[in-house]
Coordinates of C-alpha atoms in Angstrom, one line a residue:
M1 CA -93.5 -33.3 -51.3
T2 CA -93.5 -35.3 -54.6
G3 CA -90.3 -36.0 -56.5
R4 CA -91.5 -33.7 -59.3
L5 CA -92.0 -30.8 -57.0
Q6 CA -88.6 -31.3 -55.3
T7 CA -87.0 -31.3 -58.8
R8 CA -88.8 -28.1 -59.6
V9 CA -87.6 -26.5 -56.4
T10 CA -84.0 -27.5 -57.1
R11 CA -84.2 -26.0 -60.5
T12 CA -85.9 -22.9 -59.1
V13 CA -83.1 -22.3 -56.7
A14 CA -80.5 -22.9 -59.3
A15 CA -82.2 -20.5 -61.7
A16 CA -82.5 -17.9 -59.0
L17 CA -78.8 -18.2 -58.3
A18 CA -78.1 -18.0 -62.0
A19 CA -80.2 -14.9 -62.2
C20 CA -77.9 -13.3 -59.6
S21 CA -74.7 -14.5 -61.4
F22 CA -74.2 -11.0 -62.8
A23 CA -73.5 -9.8 -59.3
A24 CA -70.0 -8.8 -58.1
P25 CA -68.3 -10.8 -55.3
A26 CA -69.8 -11.4 -51.9
A27 CA -71.7 -8.5 -50.5
G28 CA -69.5 -6.0 -48.7
Q29 CA -66.3 -7.4 -50.2
D30 CA -64.0 -4.9 -51.9
P31 CA -61.3 -5.8 -54.4
P32 CA -58.1 -6.9 -52.8
S33 CA -55.7 -4.1 -52.0
P34 CA -51.9 -4.4 -52.3
A35 CA -51.4 -3.8 -48.6
A36 CA -52.1 -7.1 -46.8
G37 CA -54.5 -6.7 -43.9
P38 CA -56.4 -9.0 -41.6
P39 CA -58.4 -11.6 -43.5
P40 CA -62.0 -10.7 -44.1
I41 CA -64.7 -12.2 -41.8
E42 CA -67.1 -14.2 -44.0
L43 CA -70.2 -14.3 -41.9
T44 CA -72.4 -17.4 -41.7
L45 CA -75.3 -17.9 -39.3
N46 CA -73.2 -20.3 -37.1
R47 CA -70.3 -17.9 -37.1
M48 CA -72.6 -15.0 -36.2
V49 CA -74.0 -16.9 -33.2
D50 CA -70.5 -17.9 -32.1
F51 CA -69.3 -14.3 -32.1
A52 CA -72.4 -13.4 -30.0
L53 CA -72.0 -16.1 -27.5
E54 CA -68.2 -15.5 -27.1
S55 CA -68.4 -11.8 -26.6
S56 CA -71.8 -11.1 -25.0
F57 CA -71.6 -9.0 -21.8
R58 CA -75.1 -10.3 -20.8
I59 CA -73.9 -13.9 -20.8
Q60 CA -70.9 -12.9 -18.7
Q61 CA -73.2 -11.2 -16.3
V62 CA -75.5 -14.2 -16.0
N63 CA -72.4 -16.4 -15.5
L64 CA -71.4 -14.3 -12.6
S65 CA -75.0 -14.6 -11.2
I66 CA -74.7 -18.4 -11.4
E67 CA -71.4 -18.3 -9.7
R68 CA -72.9 -16.1 -6.9
T69 CA -75.8 -18.5 -6.3
R70 CA -73.4 -21.5 -6.4
L71 CA -71.3 -19.9 -3.6
R72 CA -74.5 -19.2 -1.7
L73 CA -75.5 -22.9 -2.0
R74 CA -72.0 -23.9 -0.9
A75 CA -72.4 -21.7 2.1
Q76 CA -75.8 -23.3 3.0
R77 CA -74.5 -26.8 2.6
A78 CA -71.5 -26.0 4.8
R79 CA -74.0 -25.6 7.6
L80 CA -74.5 -29.4 7.5
K81 CA -70.9 -29.9 8.6
S82 CA -69.2 -29.6 12.0
R83 CA -68.1 -26.1 13.0
V84 CA -65.8 -25.1 15.9
D85 CA -66.3 -21.9 17.8
L86 CA -64.4 -20.3 20.6
E87 CA -66.2 -17.7 22.7
L88 CA -64.1 -15.5 24.9
R89 CA -65.0 -13.1 27.7
A90 CA -61.8 -11.6 28.8
P91 CA -62.3 -9.8 30.9
T92 CA -65.7 -9.0 32.4
L93 CA -65.2 -6.3 35.0
R94 CA -67.8 -5.2 37.6
E95 CA -67.4 -2.4 40.1
Q96 CA -70.8 -1.2 40.9
S97 CA -73.6 -1.2 43.5
E98 CA -76.8 -3.1 42.9
P99 CA -79.8 -4.1 45.1
R100 CA -79.9 -7.8 46.2
F101 CA -81.9 -9.8 48.7
D102 CA -80.1 -10.6 51.9
P103 CA -81.6 -13.8 53.4
Q104 CA -79.9 -13.1 56.8
I105 CA -82.0 -10.0 57.4
G106 CA -84.9 -11.0 55.1
A107 CA -84.8 -7.8 53.1
T108 CA -83.2 -6.2 50.1
R109 CA -80.2 -4.1 50.5
T110 CA -77.5 -2.6 48.3
F111 CA -74.3 -4.6 47.7
R112 CA -71.1 -3.3 46.3
E113 CA -69.6 -5.6 43.7
N114 CA -65.9 -5.5 42.6
S115 CA -65.2 -8.6 40.5
Q116 CA -63.3 -9.8 37.5
R117 CA -64.3 -12.8 35.3
Y118 CA -62.2 -14.4 32.5
Q119 CA -64.2 -17.1 30.6
G120 CA -63.7 -19.2 27.5
E121 CA -65.9 -21.7 25.9
L122 CA -64.9 -24.1 23.1
S123 CA -67.8 -25.7 21.2
I124 CA -67.9 -28.3 18.4
R125 CA -71.4 -28.3 16.9
Q126 CA -72.8 -30.8 14.4
P127 CA -76.2 -30.6 12.9
V128 CA -78.1 -34.0 13.2
V129 CA -78.6 -35.6 9.8
L130 CA -80.5 -38.9 9.6
F131 CA -80.4 -40.8 6.4
G132 CA -79.3 -37.7 4.5
Y133 CA -82.2 -35.6 5.9
P134 CA -81.4 -32.6 8.2
T135 CA -83.5 -32.8 11.4
N136 CA -83.0 -29.2 12.5
G137 CA -81.4 -30.6 15.7
T138 CA -77.9 -30.0 16.9
I139 CA -75.4 -32.0 19.0
S140 CA -72.4 -30.3 20.5
L141 CA -69.3 -31.1 22.5
N142 CA -68.4 -28.2 24.8
N143 CA -65.7 -27.2 27.2
R144 CA -66.2 -24.1 29.4
V145 CA -63.5 -22.7 31.7
H146 CA -63.6 -19.5 33.8
R147 CA -61.7 -17.7 36.5
F148 CA -63.7 -15.5 38.9
E149 CA -62.1 -13.0 41.3
E150 CA -64.1 -10.9 43.8
E151 CA -63.2 -8.5 46.5
D152 CA -65.6 -8.3 49.5
A153 CA -66.3 -5.4 51.7
T154 CA -63.4 -6.2 54.1
G155 CA -60.9 -6.2 51.2
D156 CA -60.4 -9.9 51.1
I157 CA -60.1 -11.4 47.6
R158 CA -61.8 -14.6 46.7
T159 CA -60.6 -16.5 43.6
E160 CA -62.6 -19.4 42.0
Y161 CA -61.9 -21.6 39.0
F162 CA -64.5 -23.6 37.1
N163 CA -64.2 -26.2 34.4
E164 CA -66.9 -28.1 32.6
Y165 CA -67.1 -30.7 29.9
F166 CA -70.5 -31.6 28.5
V167 CA -72.4 -32.9 25.5
R168 CA -75.6 -31.1 24.6
Y169 CA -78.4 -32.1 22.2
T170 CA -81.0 -29.5 21.2
Q171 CA -84.1 -30.1 19.1
P172 CA -86.8 -27.6 18.1
L173 CA -90.2 -29.2 17.8
F174 CA -93.3 -28.1 15.9
Q175 CA -91.2 -25.6 14.0
P176 CA -90.1 -25.3 10.3
N177 CA -86.9 -27.1 9.5
E178 CA -85.0 -24.0 8.9
L179 CA -81.7 -25.7 7.8
K180 CA -83.4 -27.9 5.3
N181 CA -85.5 -25.1 3.9
D182 CA -82.5 -22.8 3.5
I183 CA -80.6 -25.4 1.6
E184 CA -83.5 -26.3 -0.6
G185 CA -84.1 -22.6 -1.3
A186 CA -80.4 -22.1 -2.2
E187 CA -80.7 -25.1 -4.6
L188 CA -83.8 -23.6 -6.2
D189 CA -82.0 -20.3 -6.6
L190 CA -79.1 -21.9 -8.3
E191 CA -81.4 -23.8 -10.7
D192 CA -83.3 -20.6 -11.4
S193 CA -80.1 -18.8 -12.2
E194 CA -79.0 -21.6 -14.6
L195 CA -82.4 -21.5 -16.3
D196 CA -82.0 -17.7 -16.7
F197 CA -78.6 -18.5 -18.3
Y198 CA -80.1 -20.9 -20.8
A199 CA -83.0 -18.6 -21.6
D200 CA -80.6 -15.7 -22.2
V201 CA -78.4 -17.9 -24.4
V202 CA -81.4 -18.7 -26.6
D203 CA -82.5 -15.1 -26.6
L204 CA -79.0 -14.1 -27.7
I205 CA -79.0 -16.8 -30.4
D206 CA -82.3 -15.4 -31.6
E207 CA -81.0 -11.9 -31.6
A208 CA -77.8 -12.9 -33.5
S209 CA -79.8 -14.9 -36.0
S210 CA -82.2 -12.0 -36.6
A211 CA -79.3 -9.6 -37.0
Y212 CA -77.7 -12.0 -39.5
F213 CA -80.8 -12.3 -41.6
D214 CA -81.2 -8.5 -41.6
L215 CA -77.7 -8.3 -43.0
F216 CA -78.6 -11.2 -45.3
R217 CA -81.5 -9.2 -46.7
T218 CA -79.3 -6.2 -47.5
A219 CA -76.6 -8.4 -49.1
Y220 CA -79.2 -10.3 -51.2
Q221 CA -80.9 -7.0 -52.2
Q222 CA -77.5 -5.9 -53.4
Q223 CA -77.3 -9.0 -55.6
I224 CA -80.8 -8.4 -56.9
R225 CA -80.0 -4.8 -57.7
S226 CA -76.7 -5.9 -59.4
T227 CA -78.7 -8.4 -61.5
H228 CA -81.2 -5.6 -62.3
V229 CA -78.4 -3.2 -63.4
A230 CA -76.9 -6.0 -65.5
R231 CA -80.3 -6.6 -67.2
L232 CA -80.8 -2.9 -67.9
E233 CA -77.2 -2.6 -69.3
Q234 CA -78.1 -5.4 -71.7
A235 CA -81.3 -3.5 -72.7
L236 CA -79.2 -0.3 -73.1
R237 CA -76.8 -2.0 -75.5
V238 CA -79.7 -3.3 -77.6
A239 CA -81.4 0.1 -77.5
Q240 CA -78.2 1.8 -78.7
E241 CA -77.9 -0.7 -81.5
R242 CA -81.5 0.0 -82.5
A243 CA -81.0 3.8 -82.3
A244 CA -77.9 3.5 -84.5
A245 CA -79.9 1.7 -87.1
D246 CA -83.0 3.8 -86.7
S247 CA -82.8 7.4 -85.4
S248 CA -86.5 7.3 -84.4
A249 CA -85.5 4.9 -81.6
A250 CA -83.2 7.5 -79.9
L251 CA -85.9 8.2 -77.3
E252 CA -85.7 4.5 -76.2
V253 CA -82.1 5.0 -75.3
D254 CA -83.0 7.9 -73.0
Q255 CA -85.8 5.8 -71.4
V256 CA -83.5 3.0 -70.6
N257 CA -80.8 5.4 -69.4
V258 CA -83.2 6.9 -66.9
E259 CA -84.2 3.4 -65.6
L260 CA -80.5 2.4 -65.4
A261 CA -79.5 5.5 -63.5
N262 CA -82.1 4.8 -60.9
A263 CA -81.1 1.2 -60.6
R264 CA -77.4 2.1 -60.2
E265 CA -78.3 4.6 -57.4
Q266 CA -80.3 1.9 -55.6
L267 CA -77.4 -0.4 -55.9
Q268 CA -75.1 2.2 -54.4
Q269 CA -77.5 2.8 -51.5
S270 CA -77.5 -0.9 -50.9
L271 CA -73.7 -1.0 -50.7
N272 CA -73.8 1.9 -48.3
R273 CA -76.5 0.3 -46.2
F274 CA -74.4 -2.9 -45.9
R275 CA -71.4 -1.0 -44.7
L276 CA -73.5 0.8 -42.1
E277 CA -75.1 -2.4 -40.8
T278 CA -71.8 -4.2 -40.5
A279 CA -70.4 -1.2 -38.5
V280 CA -73.3 -1.6 -36.1
L281 CA -72.7 -5.4 -35.9
R282 CA -69.1 -4.8 -35.1
T283 CA -70.1 -2.8 -32.0
E284 CA -73.0 -4.9 -31.0
F285 CA -71.4 -8.3 -31.3
N286 CA -67.8 -7.3 -30.7
L287 CA -66.5 -8.2 -34.2
P288 CA -62.9 -7.3 -35.0
Q289 CA -62.9 -3.6 -36.0
D290 CA -60.1 -3.8 -38.5
A291 CA -61.4 -6.7 -40.6
D292 CA -63.8 -6.5 -43.6
V293 CA -67.1 -8.3 -43.1
T294 CA -68.5 -10.2 -46.1
L295 CA -71.6 -12.3 -46.5
Q296 CA -72.4 -14.6 -49.3
P297 CA -76.2 -14.7 -49.4
V298 CA -77.4 -18.0 -50.7
I299 CA -81.1 -19.0 -50.3
E300 CA -81.4 -22.5 -48.9
L301 CA -85.0 -23.6 -49.1
D302 CA -85.2 -27.2 -47.9
P303 CA -88.7 -27.9 -46.6
V304 CA -88.8 -28.7 -42.9
P305 CA -91.5 -31.1 -41.8
I306 CA -92.8 -30.2 -38.3
D307 CA -95.2 -32.2 -36.1
V308 CA -97.2 -30.1 -33.8
E309 CA -97.3 -32.7 -31.0
R310 CA -93.6 -33.2 -31.0
A311 CA -93.0 -29.4 -31.1
T312 CA -95.3 -29.0 -28.1
E313 CA -93.5 -31.7 -26.3
F314 CA -90.2 -30.0 -26.9
A315 CA -91.6 -26.7 -25.6
L316 CA -92.8 -28.3 -22.4
E317 CA -89.7 -30.3 -21.7
L318 CA -86.8 -28.2 -23.0
T319 CA -87.8 -24.6 -22.3
P320 CA -87.4 -23.3 -18.7
R321 CA -90.8 -21.6 -18.5
L322 CA -92.6 -24.5 -16.7
R323 CA -89.6 -25.4 -14.6
R324 CA -89.5 -21.8 -13.4
L325 CA -93.1 -22.0 -12.4
D326 CA -92.4 -25.3 -10.6
I327 CA -89.6 -23.5 -8.7
Q328 CA -92.0 -20.7 -7.8
L329 CA -94.5 -23.3 -6.6
R330 CA -92.0 -25.0 -4.4
E331 CA -90.9 -21.7 -3.0
S332 CA -94.5 -20.8 -2.2
E333 CA -95.0 -24.2 -0.4
I334 CA -91.8 -23.5 1.7
G335 CA -93.3 -20.1 2.4
V336 CA -96.5 -21.7 3.7
E337 CA -94.5 -24.0 5.9
N338 CA -92.5 -21.1 7.3
T339 CA -95.7 -19.1 7.9
K340 CA -97.3 -21.9 9.8
G341 CA -94.2 -22.0 12.1
R342 CA -94.7 -18.3 13.0
G343 CA -97.1 -17.6 15.8
G344 CA -97.9 -21.3 16.4
I345 CA -96.9 -23.8 19.1
Q346 CA -93.1 -23.8 19.5
V347 CA -91.2 -26.3 21.7
D348 CA -87.5 -26.3 22.3
F349 CA -86.0 -29.5 23.8
S350 CA -82.5 -29.6 25.2
V351 CA -80.6 -32.2 27.2
S352 CA -76.9 -32.2 28.3
Y353 CA -74.6 -34.4 30.3
G354 CA -71.1 -33.9 31.4
T355 CA -68.6 -33.4 34.2
E356 CA -67.6 -30.3 36.1
K357 CA -65.4 -29.0 38.9
R358 CA -65.3 -25.8 40.9
D359 CA -62.1 -25.2 42.9
A360 CA -60.1 -22.4 44.4
V361 CA -56.9 -23.8 42.8
F362 CA -56.6 -24.2 39.0
G363 CA -54.7 -27.5 39.2
G364 CA -57.6 -29.1 41.1
L365 CA -60.1 -28.7 38.3
W366 CA -59.4 -32.2 37.0
Q367 CA -59.6 -34.0 40.4
D368 CA -62.7 -35.5 41.9
T369 CA -65.0 -34.0 39.3
D370 CA -68.8 -34.1 39.6
N371 CA -71.3 -35.3 37.0
S372 CA -73.6 -32.7 35.6
F373 CA -77.0 -33.2 33.9
S374 CA -79.6 -30.8 32.5
L375 CA -83.0 -31.2 30.8
D376 CA -84.9 -28.3 29.4
L377 CA -88.3 -28.2 27.7
E378 CA -89.6 -24.8 26.8
A379 CA -92.9 -24.3 25.1
N380 CA -94.6 -21.2 23.7
I381 CA -98.3 -21.8 23.3
P382 CA -100.3 -19.0 21.8
I383 CA -103.9 -18.7 23.2
W384 CA -105.6 -16.0 21.1
D385 CA -104.3 -13.7 18.3
W386 CA -107.6 -12.6 16.7
G387 CA -107.0 -14.8 13.7
E388 CA -103.7 -13.3 12.7
R389 CA -101.8 -16.5 12.1
S390 CA -104.8 -18.2 10.4
A391 CA -105.1 -15.2 7.9
R392 CA -101.4 -15.3 7.2
I393 CA -101.5 -19.0 6.4
Q394 CA -104.5 -18.6 4.2
A395 CA -102.8 -15.8 2.3
S396 CA -99.8 -18.0 1.7
E397 CA -102.0 -20.9 0.5
V398 CA -103.7 -18.6 -1.9
G399 CA -100.3 -17.8 -3.4
V400 CA -99.7 -21.5 -3.9
R401 CA -103.1 -21.9 -5.7
Q402 CA -102.2 -18.8 -7.9
T403 CA -98.9 -20.5 -8.9
R404 CA -100.7 -23.7 -9.8
L405 CA -103.2 -21.7 -12.0
R406 CA -100.3 -20.0 -13.7
I407 CA -98.8 -23.4 -14.5
D408 CA -102.1 -24.6 -16.1
Q409 CA -102.3 -21.4 -18.0
A410 CA -98.7 -21.7 -19.2
R411 CA -99.4 -25.2 -20.6
L412 CA -102.4 -23.9 -22.6
D413 CA -100.4 -20.9 -23.8
I414 CA -97.5 -23.0 -24.9
R415 CA -99.7 -25.4 -26.9
T416 CA -101.6 -22.5 -28.6
D417 CA -98.3 -20.6 -29.4
I418 CA -96.8 -23.7 -30.9
E419 CA -99.8 -24.5 -33.0
N420 CA -99.9 -21.0 -34.4
E421 CA -96.2 -20.8 -35.1
V422 CA -96.1 -24.2 -36.8
R423 CA -98.9 -23.0 -39.0
N424 CA -96.9 -19.9 -39.8
V425 CA -93.9 -21.9 -40.8
D426 CA -96.0 -24.1 -43.1
E427 CA -97.6 -21.1 -44.7
F428 CA -94.4 -19.2 -45.3
Q429 CA -92.7 -22.4 -46.5
S430 CA -95.4 -22.9 -49.1
R431 CA -95.3 -19.3 -50.2
A432 CA -91.5 -19.3 -50.4
L433 CA -91.5 -22.4 -52.6
T434 CA -94.2 -20.8 -54.9
M435 CA -92.3 -17.5 -55.1
Q436 CA -89.1 -19.3 -56.1
E437 CA -90.9 -20.9 -59.0
T438 CA -92.4 -17.5 -59.9
L439 CA -89.0 -15.9 -59.8
T440 CA -87.7 -18.5 -62.3
L441 CA -90.7 -17.7 -64.6
A442 CA -90.1 -13.9 -64.2
S443 CA -86.5 -14.3 -65.1
S444 CA -87.4 -16.4 -68.2
I445 CA -90.0 -13.8 -69.3
S446 CA -87.5 -11.0 -68.8
Q447 CA -84.9 -12.7 -71.0
Q448 CA -87.5 -13.5 -73.7
S449 CA -88.6 -9.9 -73.6
L450 CA -85.1 -8.7 -74.2
E451 CA -84.8 -11.1 -77.2
R452 CA -88.1 -9.9 -78.6
Y453 CA -87.1 -6.3 -78.1
E454 CA -83.9 -6.9 -80.0
A455 CA -85.9 -8.5 -82.8
G456 CA -88.3 -5.5 -82.9
E457 CA -91.3 -7.5 -81.6
L458 CA -91.7 -5.6 -78.3
S459 CA -91.7 -2.0 -77.3
V460 CA -89.1 -0.5 -74.9
L461 CA -91.9 0.2 -72.3
D462 CA -93.0 -3.4 -72.3
L463 CA -89.3 -4.5 -71.9
L464 CA -88.8 -2.2 -69.0
Q465 CA -92.0 -3.4 -67.4
S466 CA -90.8 -7.0 -67.7
V467 CA -87.5 -6.1 -66.2
R468 CA -89.2 -4.3 -63.3
R469 CA -91.5 -7.3 -62.8
E470 CA -88.4 -9.6 -62.5
F471 CA -86.9 -7.1 -60.0
D472 CA -90.1 -6.9 -57.9
T473 CA -90.6 -10.7 -58.0
A474 CA -87.0 -11.2 -56.7
N475 CA -87.6 -8.9 -53.8
T476 CA -90.9 -10.5 -53.0
S477 CA -89.3 -14.0 -53.1
L478 CA -86.6 -12.7 -50.7
E479 CA -89.2 -11.4 -48.2
T480 CA -91.2 -14.6 -48.2
Y481 CA -87.9 -16.6 -47.7
L482 CA -87.0 -14.3 -44.8
G483 CA -90.5 -14.7 -43.4
W484 CA -90.1 -18.4 -43.4
R485 CA -86.7 -18.1 -41.7
R486 CA -88.0 -15.8 -39.0
A487 CA -91.0 -18.1 -38.4
L488 CA -88.5 -21.0 -37.9
L489 CA -86.5 -18.7 -35.5
R490 CA -89.6 -18.0 -33.5
L491 CA -90.5 -21.7 -33.3
Q492 CA -86.9 -22.4 -32.3
E493 CA -87.1 -19.9 -29.5
L494 CA -90.4 -21.3 -28.3
T495 CA -89.2 -24.9 -28.3
F496 CA -85.4 -24.7 -27.7
Y497 CA -85.2 -27.1 -30.7
D498 CA -83.5 -26.8 -34.1
F499 CA -85.9 -28.6 -36.5
E500 CA -83.6 -28.1 -39.5
R501 CA -80.9 -30.2 -37.8
G502 CA -83.2 -32.4 -35.7
M503 CA -81.5 -31.6 -32.3
P504 CA -82.0 -29.5 -29.2
L505 CA -80.8 -25.9 -29.8
L506 CA -78.4 -26.0 -26.8
D507 CA -76.8 -29.2 -28.0
R508 CA -76.3 -27.7 -31.4
Y509 CA -74.1 -25.0 -29.9
G510 CA -72.5 -27.3 -27.3
I511 CA -74.3 -25.9 -24.2
D512 CA -75.2 -28.4 -21.5
F513 CA -78.8 -27.9 -20.4
E514 CA -78.4 -30.1 -17.3
A515 CA -78.0 -28.1 -14.1
T516 CA -74.7 -28.6 -12.3
E517 CA -74.5 -28.4 -8.6
P518 CA -71.4 -27.5 -6.5
Q519 CA -69.9 -30.2 -4.4

């Protein structure tokens, strides 16, 4: 923009404000009453957003959702640490008959069992983590003690004690790393919840801004109508002076009176509409109920230069849309890994080493102990499943490809949306600047028409037409300004960036976009 155009815009805004100088105080503000009450709330865009962020139930709900996912992540990460378990079987009673093989006679016969067992096992388990990577294996330190008492057929009671200390290592092979996947899934859930939070914050900022500019329109229309009434009151005084000097001009007084009555009624409707809208805002954004709400509508039309490539870069980097799709992609890849682990070759390896003792006397359990060793290798090898596992894997892989396609489509959509919205901002900005100049011209013509009517050079109908044209131009100028504002809001929502202040939107309101993880 050239310096000459900037000067014209400055003069235009000043003239538009001067045209509204006939208006009463700020919209919605009543004359001070003798009884002192709470101070009025003078709404600005920033204050409106602050009210919305502080009192929004939706933000509180999303905060609770983040807290829930953080606790879930903490629970998953706790699985990486040692845990101590005590398993008790006290008692296990058996008094029953069951068939058993008797090697002395070489046949099966029925035995009567009458026994009691008391057993306890203390285990300290630690998942194996190598270089910060969970291996899905577990090492444990165990102590098992039991007391067994049995009564034979002759009535003799045999008592036996058993004690065992051993270290065991277990490692699943050819299976998904369940521990690592669960932790990564919890981390992705937390990040997704935080992205939901930031998206909801921006949505709330957009809603609060839209509500503010709706109220701004009503308040500014009140000023326009006040100016219109003041202009018609000037015309009425001139018409009355003309009628006093010339009785044939009495009809002109009636014509102006009709126009003035309509204008005053529109002004009263505007005042009522402002009160109703502020009542809705009090409920929607939890504003204080006992305080008056005022708004001083001032048109600030400073051209905002916007580069399409930078705006697209902000939309790709700052908004959560692509990151959410990346999270979905990673979750799909984990799902493929888990699907491959079901119905495939599964091997469980286990090795243990320790010391044990079996004795009829409890005090002898720690004397002359014997070494114990075990090695287990269990494998489950599917032979034929009619392609079930292969089809499940292919279906999961198709889901991964679908997510990748959605990512590519999202990038194209973002670029297209940004280009269109930047074009809208530029068009509304140009129209708003033009309408401000037109409003200055219409105000000047209206004043000149009043002077010419007073001098008898213009008819009353031409004067009223000029005044109506000024009124219509002011309303059109307001709508183009609000169109520019809303285009900026849409672009702000698409990019998470405030182009007027040159900073990320979340930084402007002091909200950290970086995801935080619980320790």
